[in-house]
XYZ file of C-alpha atoms in Angstrom:
263
model
C 42.133 33.052 75.539
C 45.427 34.842 76.177
C 46.294 38.144 74.518
C 48.991 40.755 74.885
C 47.687 44.218 75.620
C 48.644 46.573 72.817
C 50.001 49.225 75.177
C 52.604 46.830 76.596
C 56.031 46.012 75.223
C 56.614 42.516 73.833
C 54.540 40.226 76.036
C 55.216 42.299 79.176
C 51.642 41.835 80.365
C 49.198 39.113 79.330
C 45.458 38.913 79.904
C 43.377 35.776 80.082
C 39.594 35.663 80.527
C 38.305 32.640 82.402
C 34.597 32.549 83.136
C 34.103 36.165 84.141
C 37.556 36.419 85.727
C 40.252 38.587 84.138
C 43.713 37.172 84.838
C 46.463 39.775 84.456
C 49.969 38.304 84.306
C 53.166 40.331 84.626
C 55.474 38.645 82.128
C 59.013 39.969 82.466
C 60.702 36.863 83.904
C 64.231 37.848 82.879
C 63.810 41.011 84.989
C 62.131 39.109 87.859
C 58.925 40.865 86.759
C 60.346 44.236 87.804
C 57.881 46.909 86.795
C 58.413 48.995 83.660
C 56.416 51.988 82.461
C 54.821 50.017 79.635
C 53.877 47.151 81.944
C 52.308 49.618 84.377
C 50.309 51.157 81.539
C 49.157 47.704 80.461
C 47.989 46.841 83.970
C 46.136 50.160 84.211
C 44.420 49.427 80.895
C 43.464 45.944 82.077
C 41.960 47.303 85.303
C 39.967 49.880 83.356
C 38.693 47.045 81.188
C 37.798 45.004 84.290
C 35.598 47.768 85.680
C 34.022 48.662 82.318
C 33.092 45.171 81.088
C 29.846 43.862 82.651
C 30.885 40.314 81.768
C 33.930 40.548 84.045
C 33.364 40.142 87.773
C 36.799 39.691 89.359
C 40.421 40.397 88.488
C 43.495 38.347 89.376
C 46.979 39.854 89.275
C 49.863 37.392 89.137
C 53.481 37.150 88.093
C 53.446 33.515 87.067
C 55.120 30.683 88.964
C 58.555 32.146 89.794
C 58.383 35.765 90.987
C 55.410 38.041 91.536
C 57.234 41.361 91.131
C 60.639 42.569 92.310
C 59.533 46.206 92.391
C 60.676 48.964 90.067
C 62.985 48.131 87.166
C 66.018 49.969 88.536
C 68.077 49.451 85.384
C 65.494 51.229 83.270
C 65.252 53.959 85.889
C 69.027 54.473 85.911
C 69.415 54.333 82.144
C 66.279 56.132 81.014
C 64.922 57.862 84.104
C 61.776 55.802 83.582
C 59.351 55.436 86.496
C 56.620 52.766 86.283
C 53.891 55.173 87.344
C 50.608 55.928 85.567
C 48.885 59.264 86.171
C 45.853 58.710 88.378
C 46.792 55.086 89.032
C 50.251 55.301 90.589
C 52.943 52.627 90.692
C 52.217 49.603 88.546
C 49.057 51.259 87.248
C 47.336 50.149 90.440
C 48.400 51.335 93.904
C 46.698 54.752 93.969
C 43.473 53.682 92.294
C 42.546 49.994 92.634
C 39.595 48.752 90.591
C 36.047 49.019 91.879
C 35.624 45.287 91.291
C 37.457 42.781 93.495
C 41.122 42.115 92.729
C 42.979 39.027 93.939
C 46.778 38.850 94.048
C 48.157 35.374 93.270
C 51.722 35.435 94.563
C 54.572 33.033 93.898
C 58.154 33.796 94.906
C 59.182 37.325 95.785
C 56.909 40.348 96.114
C 59.331 43.149 96.929
C 59.064 46.921 97.243
C 56.560 48.167 94.719
C 55.622 44.570 93.960
C 54.544 44.091 97.563
C 52.755 47.428 97.444
C 50.751 46.138 94.470
C 49.776 43.118 96.574
C 48.669 45.469 99.356
C 46.407 47.264 96.865
C 44.583 44.009 96.111
C 41.537 42.869 98.076
C 42.423 39.213 98.600
C 45.777 37.424 98.507
C 46.619 33.820 97.668
C 50.273 32.812 98.018
C 52.466 29.816 97.350
C 54.128 28.541 100.516
C 57.524 29.780 99.316
C 56.308 33.339 98.660
C 58.030 36.171 100.492
C 56.862 39.748 101.027
C 59.207 42.618 101.737
C 59.668 46.384 101.775
C 63.473 46.802 101.560
C 63.367 50.529 100.812
C 65.095 51.560 104.052
C 68.102 49.443 103.058
C 68.490 51.731 100.049
C 67.868 55.046 101.815
C 64.270 55.217 100.578
C 60.745 54.860 101.951
C 57.842 52.691 100.768
C 55.838 55.539 99.251
C 53.692 53.514 96.816
C 51.299 52.614 99.615
C 53.508 50.369 101.729
C 54.044 52.706 104.666
C 50.344 53.632 104.550
C 48.660 50.269 104.061
C 50.892 47.926 106.076
C 49.899 49.467 109.475
C 46.247 49.109 108.475
C 46.621 45.415 107.699
C 49.107 44.182 110.299
C 49.538 44.810 114.033
C 51.608 47.943 114.565
C 54.715 46.193 115.867
C 54.694 43.679 113.018
C 54.135 46.407 110.429
C 56.965 48.511 111.832
C 59.338 45.553 111.827
C 58.731 45.127 108.096
C 59.131 48.846 107.438
C 62.128 49.523 109.695
C 64.219 46.397 109.080
C 63.465 45.890 105.408
C 63.508 42.137 106.054
C 60.963 39.918 104.247
C 58.010 38.020 105.682
C 57.222 34.417 104.744
C 53.816 33.405 103.385
C 52.887 31.379 106.479
C 53.636 34.335 108.749
C 51.692 36.664 106.454
C 48.691 34.347 106.663
C 48.999 34.135 110.449
C 48.685 37.919 110.701
C 45.860 38.174 108.153
C 47.794 39.608 105.218
C 47.258 36.459 103.122
C 43.937 34.645 102.758
C 45.198 31.275 101.569
C 48.576 29.549 101.317
C 49.010 26.813 98.707
C 51.745 24.523 97.488
C 54.270 26.370 95.354
C 52.973 26.741 91.811
C 49.323 26.420 92.831
C 48.528 30.013 93.838
C 46.884 30.967 90.549
C 44.611 27.929 90.528
C 43.574 28.596 94.113
C 42.972 32.258 93.235
C 40.790 31.188 90.313
C 38.743 28.969 92.631
C 38.315 31.844 95.076
C 37.442 34.221 92.235
C 34.795 31.841 90.913
C 33.022 31.931 94.274
C 33.057 35.746 94.282
C 31.979 35.887 90.632
C 28.973 33.706 91.409
C 27.519 36.368 93.704
C 25.397 39.392 92.801
C 27.698 41.927 91.098
C 26.076 45.053 92.545
C 26.236 43.625 96.055
C 29.858 42.551 95.673
C 30.988 45.897 94.322
C 29.080 47.873 96.964
C 30.371 45.618 99.754
C 33.949 46.277 98.707
C 33.364 50.026 98.440
C 31.620 50.201 101.820
C 34.322 48.159 103.552
C 37.051 50.383 102.113
C 35.474 53.775 102.745
C 33.942 53.121 106.156
C 37.267 52.393 107.872
C 37.735 56.029 108.855
C 34.094 56.891 109.543
C 33.160 57.715 113.148
C 30.973 54.997 114.680
C 28.135 57.454 115.198
C 27.981 58.261 111.485
C 28.621 54.857 109.926
C 25.036 53.559 109.787
C 23.786 56.830 108.307
C 26.552 57.113 105.740
C 26.300 53.519 104.568
C 22.890 54.078 102.951
C 24.628 55.586 99.912
C 25.945 52.084 99.236
C 23.290 49.818 100.707
C 20.037 51.413 99.492
C 20.774 51.025 95.734
C 21.576 47.347 96.306
C 18.376 46.672 98.237
C 16.367 48.491 95.543
C 17.910 46.503 92.693
C 16.421 43.730 90.575
C 19.119 41.419 91.880
C 17.823 41.960 95.431
C 14.506 40.489 94.275
C 16.162 37.718 92.280
C 18.256 36.435 95.183
C 15.379 35.570 97.555
C 13.286 34.269 94.642
C 16.048 31.906 93.561
C 16.515 30.734 97.140
C 12.789 30.039 97.546
C 12.654 28.209 94.211
C 15.864 26.277 94.942
C 17.630 27.370 91.785
C 20.780 29.235 90.848
C 20.230 33.028 90.781
C 20.277 34.759 87.412
C 22.028 38.035 88.189
C 21.614 40.986 85.846
C 23.696 43.594 87.691
C 20.653 45.850 87.831
């Protein structure tokens, strides 16, 4: 079931629901999927839908089989002064406020500038072997301010992160996987299918536990070690007190598939 979001321009963003997974496809191939304001608004709307719909467990963001996203649509910026930023969500409707539910980036071809920064805002990354990731802002007298300069040093070793930021040169998918930026590398054209397989595994787990695990992993990064175990109870206690926490062990003991309720 594929449908264009009403807030987008003609087919700029498509959504496709597949077994509890919301696939969000940037669909501006003639512009190398460069981000427009309307596309950013459509992605923001899709992410809001992902978090609000209890039947959706995981999101996948992709650009199809040619290019993930070449960054901001510079022609629209020059002609109209348009910036693909959504209040409260940032560039692409994503980078400043990722969804509470897991988001997987399925990357084929180039992910440049803001496109790469959207990948960095995702939780998991699957890439075709020909995918390339780059932050070329310094080549244009700019800086990667949509999360690139902030997130890259958190994901990659400092020297590797600085090489990306200071040279503006791209990184290949195999290298990105070597350094932990990419989870899985596939044959070109197979990233979305591999992302769907990964998403189905995540979607099969208890939704409260998955969501709380993501939140705890994200927020605890800057907690002092002496406070971490005390502060985590805000996330862990509601999960252990849930109906799903009773259902999981019961299903294991009875050798059946758990029936999660999200409560």
